[in-house]
PDB file of C-alpha atoms and ligand atoms in Angstrom:
ATOM      1  CA  MET A   1       4.190 -32.035   4.876  1.00  0.00           C
ATOM      2  CA  ARG A   2       1.589 -30.974   2.207  1.00  0.00           C
ATOM      3  CA  LEU A   3      -1.307 -28.565   2.535  1.00  0.00           C
ATOM      4  CA  ILE A   4      -4.068 -25.919   0.544  1.00  0.00           C
ATOM      5  CA  LEU A   5      -4.486 -22.689   1.740  1.00  0.00           C
ATOM      6  CA  LEU A   6      -7.789 -21.540   0.683  1.00  0.00           C
ATOM      7  CA  GLY A   7     -10.086 -19.011   0.869  1.00  0.00           C
ATOM      8  CA  PRO A   8     -10.995 -14.805  -1.006  1.00  0.00           C
ATOM      9  CA  PRO A   9      -9.071 -12.963  -2.092  1.00  0.00           C
ATOM     10  CA  GLY A  10      -7.185 -10.530   1.438  1.00  0.00           C
ATOM     11  CA  ALA A  11      -8.124 -13.363   3.007  1.00  0.00           C
ATOM     12  CA  GLY A  12      -5.032 -13.175   5.224  1.00  0.00           C
ATOM     13  CA  LYS A  13      -3.722 -16.408   2.735  1.00  0.00           C
ATOM     14  CA  GLY A  14      -0.007 -14.698   1.908  1.00  0.00           C
ATOM     15  CA  THR A  15       0.567 -14.189   5.233  1.00  0.00           C
ATOM     16  CA  GLN A  16       0.106 -17.019   6.765  1.00  0.00           C
ATOM     17  CA  ALA A  17       1.716 -18.787   3.822  1.00  0.00           C
ATOM     18  CA  GLN A  18       4.702 -17.164   4.538  1.00  0.00           C
ATOM     19  CA  ARG A  19       4.716 -17.755   8.544  1.00  0.00           C
ATOM     20  CA  LEU A  20       4.022 -21.162   7.767  1.00  0.00           C
ATOM     21  CA  VAL A  21       7.567 -20.883   4.846  1.00  0.00           C
ATOM     22  CA  GLU A  22       9.897 -19.235   8.364  1.00  0.00           C
ATOM     23  CA  THR A  23       8.540 -22.433  11.076  1.00  0.00           C
ATOM     24  CA  HIS A  24       7.955 -25.132   8.942  1.00  0.00           C
ATOM     25  CA  GLY A  25      11.126 -24.949   6.557  1.00  0.00           C
ATOM     26  CA  ILE A  26       9.211 -25.421   3.578  1.00  0.00           C
ATOM     27  CA  PRO A  27       8.210 -23.438   0.233  1.00  0.00           C
ATOM     28  CA  GLN A  28       4.926 -20.917  -0.068  1.00  0.00           C
ATOM     29  CA  LEU A  29       3.626 -22.260  -4.051  1.00  0.00           C
ATOM     30  CA  SER A  30       1.403 -18.854  -4.799  1.00  0.00           C
ATOM     31  CA  THR A  31       0.616 -18.714  -8.655  1.00  0.00           C
ATOM     32  CA  GLY A  32      -0.168 -15.197  -7.998  1.00  0.00           C
ATOM     33  CA  ASP A  33       3.348 -14.786  -7.295  1.00  0.00           C
ATOM     34  CA  MET A  34       4.951 -16.802  -9.957  1.00  0.00           C
ATOM     35  CA  LEU A  35       2.293 -15.044 -12.926  1.00  0.00           C
ATOM     36  CA  ARG A  36       2.944 -11.665 -11.502  1.00  0.00           C
ATOM     37  CA  ALA A  37       7.182 -12.999 -12.159  1.00  0.00           C
ATOM     38  CA  ALA A  38       6.425 -13.912 -15.256  1.00  0.00           C
ATOM     39  CA  VAL A  39       4.622 -10.658 -15.550  1.00  0.00           C
ATOM     40  CA  LYS A  40       7.401  -8.869 -15.390  1.00  0.00           C
ATOM     41  CA  ALA A  41       9.976 -10.769 -17.181  1.00  0.00           C
ATOM     42  CA  GLY A  42       7.817 -10.722 -19.912  1.00  0.00           C
ATOM     43  CA  THR A  43       7.412 -14.091 -20.579  1.00  0.00           C
ATOM     44  CA  ASP A  44       5.168 -15.878 -22.827  1.00  0.00           C
ATOM     45  CA  VAL A  45       2.521 -16.915 -20.554  1.00  0.00           C
ATOM     46  CA  GLY A  46       3.544 -13.546 -18.265  1.00  0.00           C
ATOM     47  CA  LYS A  47       2.055 -11.862 -22.034  1.00  0.00           C
ATOM     48  CA  ARG A  48      -1.026 -14.518 -21.794  1.00  0.00           C
ATOM     49  CA  ALA A  49      -1.620 -13.433 -18.383  1.00  0.00           C
ATOM     50  CA  LYS A  50      -1.337 -10.357 -18.131  1.00  0.00           C
ATOM     51  CA  ALA A  51      -4.567  -8.644 -19.269  1.00  0.00           C
ATOM     52  CA  VAL A  52      -6.744 -11.544 -17.238  1.00  0.00           C
ATOM     53  CA  MET A  53      -5.205 -10.497 -14.054  1.00  0.00           C
ATOM     54  CA  ASP A  54      -5.306  -7.033 -14.794  1.00  0.00           C
ATOM     55  CA  ALA A  55      -9.193  -7.720 -15.040  1.00  0.00           C
ATOM     56  CA  GLY A  56      -9.307  -9.468 -11.365  1.00  0.00           C
ATOM     57  CA  GLU A  57     -10.355 -12.426 -13.978  1.00  0.00           C
ATOM     58  CA  LEU A  58      -8.314 -15.973 -13.413  1.00  0.00           C
ATOM     59  CA  VAL A  59      -6.090 -17.057 -16.238  1.00  0.00           C
ATOM     60  CA  SER A  60      -6.092 -20.621 -17.875  1.00  0.00           C
ATOM     61  CA  ASP A  61      -5.701 -23.772 -16.292  1.00  0.00           C
ATOM     62  CA  ALA A  62      -3.601 -25.283 -18.503  1.00  0.00           C
ATOM     63  CA  ILE A  63      -1.162 -22.423 -17.766  1.00  0.00           C
ATOM     64  CA  VAL A  64      -2.113 -22.658 -14.268  1.00  0.00           C
ATOM     65  CA  ASN A  65      -1.097 -25.846 -14.043  1.00  0.00           C
ATOM     66  CA  ALA A  66       2.124 -26.348 -16.082  1.00  0.00           C
ATOM     67  CA  ILE A  67       3.054 -23.936 -13.800  1.00  0.00           C
ATOM     68  CA  VAL A  68       2.561 -25.542 -10.989  1.00  0.00           C
ATOM     69  CA  ALA A  69       3.858 -29.177 -12.111  1.00  0.00           C
ATOM     70  CA  GLU A  70       7.016 -27.718 -13.097  1.00  0.00           C
ATOM     71  CA  ARG A  71       7.293 -25.765  -9.197  1.00  0.00           C
ATOM     72  CA  ILE A  72       6.930 -29.024  -7.578  1.00  0.00           C
ATOM     73  CA  ASP A  73       9.231 -31.266  -8.488  1.00  0.00           C
ATOM     74  CA  GLU A  74      11.923 -28.252  -7.470  1.00  0.00           C
ATOM     75  CA  PRO A  75      14.328 -30.268  -4.595  1.00  0.00           C
ATOM     76  CA  ASP A  76      12.731 -27.835  -2.433  1.00  0.00           C
ATOM     77  CA  CYS A  77       9.695 -29.305  -2.342  1.00  0.00           C
ATOM     78  CA  ALA A  78      10.557 -33.092  -1.464  1.00  0.00           C
ATOM     79  CA  LYS A  79       9.657 -32.340   2.083  1.00  0.00           C
ATOM     80  CA  GLY A  80       6.436 -30.825   1.025  1.00  0.00           C
ATOM     81  CA  PHE A  81       4.981 -27.363   0.242  1.00  0.00           C
ATOM     82  CA  ILE A  82       2.139 -24.745   1.001  1.00  0.00           C
ATOM     83  CA  LEU A  83      -0.147 -24.165  -2.182  1.00  0.00           C
ATOM     84  CA  ASP A  84      -1.360 -20.756  -2.156  1.00  0.00           C
ATOM     85  CA  GLY A  85      -3.938 -19.578  -4.235  1.00  0.00           C
ATOM     86  CA  TYR A  86      -4.279 -22.610  -6.431  1.00  0.00           C
ATOM     87  CA  PRO A  87      -6.236 -24.884  -6.657  1.00  0.00           C
ATOM     88  CA  ARG A  88      -8.776 -22.256  -7.895  1.00  0.00           C
ATOM     89  CA  THR A  89     -10.932 -24.787 -10.055  1.00  0.00           C
ATOM     90  CA  LEU A  90     -12.543 -28.264  -9.639  1.00  0.00           C
ATOM     91  CA  VAL A  91     -10.451 -27.883 -13.286  1.00  0.00           C
ATOM     92  CA  GLN A  92      -7.185 -27.258 -10.584  1.00  0.00           C
ATOM     93  CA  ALA A  93      -7.830 -29.134  -7.804  1.00  0.00           C
ATOM     94  CA  ASP A  94      -8.490 -33.003 -10.241  1.00  0.00           C
ATOM     95  CA  ALA A  95      -4.723 -31.559 -11.502  1.00  0.00           C
ATOM     96  CA  VAL A  96      -2.876 -31.772  -8.004  1.00  0.00           C
ATOM     97  CA  ALA A  97      -4.846 -35.273  -7.474  1.00  0.00           C
ATOM     98  CA  LYS A  98      -3.179 -36.141 -10.130  1.00  0.00           C
ATOM     99  CA  LEU A  99       0.468 -34.428  -9.243  1.00  0.00           C
ATOM    100  CA  LEU A 100       0.307 -35.849  -6.016  1.00  0.00           C
ATOM    101  CA  ALA A 101      -0.552 -39.710  -7.344  1.00  0.00           C
ATOM    102  CA  GLU A 102       1.926 -39.690 -10.190  1.00  0.00           C
ATOM    103  CA  ARG A 103       4.424 -39.291  -7.413  1.00  0.00           C
ATOM    104  CA  GLY A 104       3.351 -41.443  -4.538  1.00  0.00           C
ATOM    105  CA  LEU A 105       2.050 -38.296  -2.038  1.00  0.00           C
ATOM    106  CA  ASP A 106      -1.211 -36.680  -0.431  1.00  0.00           C
ATOM    107  CA  LEU A 107      -2.462 -33.777   0.656  1.00  0.00           C
ATOM    108  CA  ASP A 108      -1.946 -33.310   4.298  1.00  0.00           C
ATOM    109  CA  VAL A 109      -4.841 -30.894   4.776  1.00  0.00           C
ATOM    110  CA  VAL A 110      -6.984 -27.915   3.171  1.00  0.00           C
ATOM    111  CA  ILE A 111      -7.517 -24.820   5.451  1.00  0.00           C
ATOM    112  CA  GLU A 112     -10.037 -23.043   4.321  1.00  0.00           C
ATOM    113  CA  PHE A 113      -9.664 -19.140   5.388  1.00  0.00           C
ATOM    114  CA  VAL A 114     -13.352 -18.777   6.909  1.00  0.00           C
ATOM    115  CA  VAL A 115     -13.710 -14.405   6.323  1.00  0.00           C
ATOM    116  CA  ASP A 116     -16.464 -12.133   5.840  1.00  0.00           C
ATOM    117  CA  ASP A 117     -15.934 -10.844   2.372  1.00  0.00           C
ATOM    118  CA  LYS A 118     -17.469  -6.821   3.232  1.00  0.00           C
ATOM    119  CA  ALA A 119     -13.964  -6.905   4.974  1.00  0.00           C
ATOM    120  CA  MET A 120     -11.828  -8.065   2.778  1.00  0.00           C
ATOM    121  CA  VAL A 121     -12.372  -4.422   0.164  1.00  0.00           C
ATOM    122  CA  ASP A 122     -11.065  -2.616   3.273  1.00  0.00           C
ATOM    123  CA  ARG A 123      -7.993  -5.043   3.831  1.00  0.00           C
ATOM    124  CA  ILE A 124      -7.000  -5.262  -0.312  1.00  0.00           C
ATOM    125  CA  ILE A 125      -6.872  -1.422  -0.264  1.00  0.00           C
ATOM    126  CA  ASN A 126      -5.243  -1.128   2.623  1.00  0.00           C
ATOM    127  CA  ARG A 127      -2.280  -3.570   1.583  1.00  0.00           C
ATOM    128  CA  ALA A 128      -2.490  -0.747  -2.021  1.00  0.00           C
ATOM    129  CA  GLU A 129      -2.185   2.076   0.611  1.00  0.00           C
ATOM    130  CA  GLN A 130       1.327   0.378   2.658  1.00  0.00           C
ATOM    131  CA  ALA A 131       2.973  -1.172  -0.985  1.00  0.00           C
ATOM    132  CA  LYS A 132       2.593   2.626  -1.347  1.00  0.00           C
ATOM    133  CA  ALA A 133       3.809   3.753   1.266  1.00  0.00           C
ATOM    134  CA  ALA A 134       6.504   1.900   1.269  1.00  0.00           C
ATOM    135  CA  GLY A 135       7.570   3.147  -1.822  1.00  0.00           C
ATOM    136  CA  GLN A 136       6.682  -1.184  -2.510  1.00  0.00           C
ATOM    137  CA  PRO A 137       4.847  -1.856  -6.865  1.00  0.00           C
ATOM    138  CA  VAL A 138       1.597  -2.190  -5.717  1.00  0.00           C
ATOM    139  CA  ARG A 139      -0.494  -4.258  -7.349  1.00  0.00           C
ATOM    140  CA  LYS A 140      -2.905  -3.344  -9.743  1.00  0.00           C
ATOM    141  CA  ASP A 141      -5.791  -5.826  -9.313  1.00  0.00           C
ATOM    142  CA  ASP A 142      -5.507  -4.728  -5.506  1.00  0.00           C
ATOM    143  CA  ASN A 143      -9.276  -1.433  -5.825  1.00  0.00           C
ATOM    144  CA  ALA A 144     -12.304  -2.061  -5.498  1.00  0.00           C
ATOM    145  CA  GLU A 145     -12.951  -2.583  -8.684  1.00  0.00           C
ATOM    146  CA  VAL A 146     -11.050  -4.978  -9.551  1.00  0.00           C
ATOM    147  CA  PHE A 147     -11.552  -6.522  -6.131  1.00  0.00           C
ATOM    148  CA  ASP A 148     -15.352  -7.305  -6.904  1.00  0.00           C
ATOM    149  CA  GLU A 149     -14.215  -8.858  -9.804  1.00  0.00           C
ATOM    150  CA  ARG A 150     -12.221 -11.361  -8.132  1.00  0.00           C
ATOM    151  CA  LEU A 151     -14.572 -11.980  -5.177  1.00  0.00           C
ATOM    152  CA  ARG A 152     -16.882 -13.438  -7.944  1.00  0.00           C
ATOM    153  CA  GLU A 153     -14.736 -15.543  -9.793  1.00  0.00           C
ATOM    154  CA  TYR A 154     -14.088 -16.386  -6.099  1.00  0.00           C
ATOM    155  CA  TYR A 155     -18.048 -17.491  -5.713  1.00  0.00           C
ATOM    156  CA  LYS A 156     -18.244 -18.844  -9.255  1.00  0.00           C
ATOM    157  CA  LYS A 157     -15.067 -21.082  -9.701  1.00  0.00           C
ATOM    158  CA  THR A 158     -13.343 -21.749  -5.912  1.00  0.00           C
ATOM    159  CA  ALA A 159     -15.902 -22.021  -3.592  1.00  0.00           C
ATOM    160  CA  PRO A 160     -16.718 -25.249  -5.163  1.00  0.00           C
ATOM    161  CA  LEU A 161     -13.459 -26.785  -3.850  1.00  0.00           C
ATOM    162  CA  ILE A 162     -14.704 -26.196  -0.372  1.00  0.00           C
ATOM    163  CA  GLY A 163     -17.457 -28.880  -0.674  1.00  0.00           C
ATOM    164  CA  TYR A 164     -14.954 -31.152  -2.759  1.00  0.00           C
ATOM    165  CA  TYR A 165     -12.290 -31.298  -0.128  1.00  0.00           C
ATOM    166  CA  TYR A 166     -14.895 -31.497   2.140  1.00  0.00           C
ATOM    167  CA  ALA A 167     -16.613 -34.621   0.739  1.00  0.00           C
ATOM    168  CA  LYS A 168     -12.663 -35.766   0.523  1.00  0.00           C
ATOM    169  CA  GLY A 169     -11.849 -35.562   4.363  1.00  0.00           C
ATOM    170  CA  LYS A 170      -9.636 -32.844   4.505  1.00  0.00           C
ATOM    171  CA  LEU A 171     -11.409 -29.573   5.101  1.00  0.00           C
ATOM    172  CA  LYS A 172     -10.233 -27.756   8.495  1.00  0.00           C
ATOM    173  CA  GLY A 173     -11.816 -23.814   8.514  1.00  0.00           C
ATOM    174  CA  VAL A 174      -9.767 -21.230  10.552  1.00  0.00           C
ATOM    175  CA  ASP A 175     -11.636 -18.108  11.542  1.00  0.00           C
ATOM    176  CA  GLY A 176      -9.588 -15.308   9.081  1.00  0.00           C
ATOM    177  CA  MET A 177     -10.919 -12.428  11.030  1.00  0.00           C
ATOM    178  CA  ALA A 178      -9.770 -13.032  14.238  1.00  0.00           C
ATOM    179  CA  ASP A 179      -5.723 -11.498  14.638  1.00  0.00           C
ATOM    180  CA  ILE A 180      -2.361 -12.440  12.389  1.00  0.00           C
ATOM    181  CA  GLU A 181      -1.157 -13.883  15.702  1.00  0.00           C
ATOM    182  CA  SER A 182      -4.575 -15.844  16.701  1.00  0.00           C
ATOM    183  CA  VAL A 183      -4.724 -17.404  12.368  1.00  0.00           C
ATOM    184  CA  THR A 184      -1.203 -18.259  13.158  1.00  0.00           C
ATOM    185  CA  GLN A 185      -1.816 -20.385  16.169  1.00  0.00           C
ATOM    186  CA  GLN A 186      -5.477 -21.676  14.750  1.00  0.00           C
ATOM    187  CA  ILE A 187      -3.951 -22.774  12.008  1.00  0.00           C
ATOM    188  CA  GLU A 188      -0.520 -24.880  13.969  1.00  0.00           C
ATOM    189  CA  ALA A 189      -2.840 -26.440  16.149  1.00  0.00           C
ATOM    190  CA  LEU A 190      -4.942 -28.114  12.914  1.00  0.00           C
ATOM    191  CA  LEU A 191      -1.485 -28.782  11.439  1.00  0.00           C
ATOM    192  CA  ALA A 192      -0.179 -30.711  15.214  1.00  0.00           C
ATOM    193  CA  LYS A 193      -3.422 -32.352  14.931  1.00  0.00           C
ATOM    194  CA  THR A 194      -3.408 -33.505  11.420  1.00  0.00           C
ATOM    195  CA  ALA A 195       0.168 -34.763  12.318  1.00  0.00           C
ATOM    196  CA  ARG A 196      -1.187 -37.075  15.318  1.00  0.00           C
ATOM    197  CA  LYS A 197      -3.892 -38.838  13.161  1.00  0.00           C
ATOM    198  CA  LYS A 198      -1.029 -39.660  10.325  1.00  0.00           C
ATOM    199  CA  VAL A 199       0.929 -41.290  12.984  1.00  0.00           C
ATOM    200  CA  THR A 200      -2.126 -43.135  14.570  1.00  0.00           C
ATOM    201  CA  ALA A 201      -2.988 -43.872  10.988  1.00  0.00           C
ATOM    202  CA  ASP A 202       0.577 -45.298  10.146  1.00  0.00           C
ATOM    203  CA  SER A 203       0.605 -46.927  13.048  1.00  0.00           C
TER     204      SER A 203
HETATM  205  P1  AMP B   1      -3.246 -14.164  -5.966  1.00  0.00           P
HETATM  206  O1  AMP B   1      -1.954 -13.049  -6.482  1.00  0.00           O
HETATM  207  O2  AMP B   1      -3.368 -15.637  -5.735  1.00  0.00           O
HETATM  208  O3  AMP B   1      -4.690 -13.146  -5.879  1.00  0.00           O
HETATM  209  O4  AMP B   1      -4.167 -13.675  -7.878  1.00  0.00           O
HETATM  210  C1  AMP B   1      -3.574 -12.871  -8.731  1.00  0.00           C
HETATM  211  C2  AMP B   1      -4.081 -13.187  -9.782  1.00  0.00           C
HETATM  212  O5  AMP B   1      -3.388 -14.117 -10.510  1.00  0.00           O
HETATM  213  C3  AMP B   1      -5.387 -13.774 -10.095  1.00  0.00           C
HETATM  214  O6  AMP B   1      -6.748 -12.899  -9.845  1.00  0.00           O
HETATM  215  C4  AMP B   1      -5.899 -13.834 -11.441  1.00  0.00           C
HETATM  216  O7  AMP B   1      -5.593 -13.093 -12.044  1.00  0.00           O
HETATM  217  C5  AMP B   1      -4.469 -14.715 -11.300  1.00  0.00           C
HETATM  218  N1  AMP B   1      -4.597 -16.469 -10.947  1.00  0.00           N
HETATM  219  C6  AMP B   1      -3.317 -16.742  -9.454  1.00  0.00           C
HETATM  220  N2  AMP B   1      -3.776 -18.123  -9.081  1.00  0.00           N
HETATM  221  C7  AMP B   1      -4.486 -18.389  -9.994  1.00  0.00           C
HETATM  222  C8  AMP B   1      -4.945 -20.126 -10.226  1.00  0.00           C
HETATM  223  N3  AMP B   1      -4.857 -20.859  -9.554  1.00  0.00           N
HETATM  224  N4  AMP B   1      -5.793 -20.032 -11.353  1.00  0.00           N
HETATM  225  C9  AMP B   1      -5.719 -18.559 -12.518  1.00  0.00           C
HETATM  226  N5  AMP B   1      -5.701 -17.744 -12.593  1.00  0.00           N
HETATM  227  C10 AMP B   1      -4.532 -17.285 -10.919  1.00  0.00           C
END
């Protein structure tokens, strides 16, 4: 199963991705996590990405596409993967299509988290407070000022993917404002439906 989680920052993609990892045994490929790891490790990619990430802007397509291309050839991705926070631009979406086509694979579904933006800033600030309370590092971009820029980037560069995947017949929506458990249930229902359609189409 290969799926994309699409939605603005704070929509709950990461939380749901972790649940999908546990339930379906496929890895979560979060470009945000991979970039943060690169920053922490001080690699060339990390050095180039840091200032851009801190400002809430998008890292270049070339960098992110290269990271994902390498990652999906690892053995744990053989049975599928969850793309979380990738693709975020039309160039990245074309890169995913090409990567999959070259491997004779296809996407099963793109899940859009439909949310109220105003509530997202509160979620992000909560996330920062919770991390701080738990003694975990707080993300530098989890604050109200940078959040505005992240949201602008989302609408400018990522929201066009909604139309892109709708036109391909891959887009399904979930109510991202619902509680965590019920979002999980909505996603599982969608995945079951997609799997049934696939069986019918293959037979
Ligand atoms: P996230 O953890 O998904 O919220 O990503 C945190 C930051 O990493 C973003 O604000 C971007 O600066 C960068 N980033 C993550 N994924 C991508 C991507 N697919 N394309 C460009 N930049 C990305």
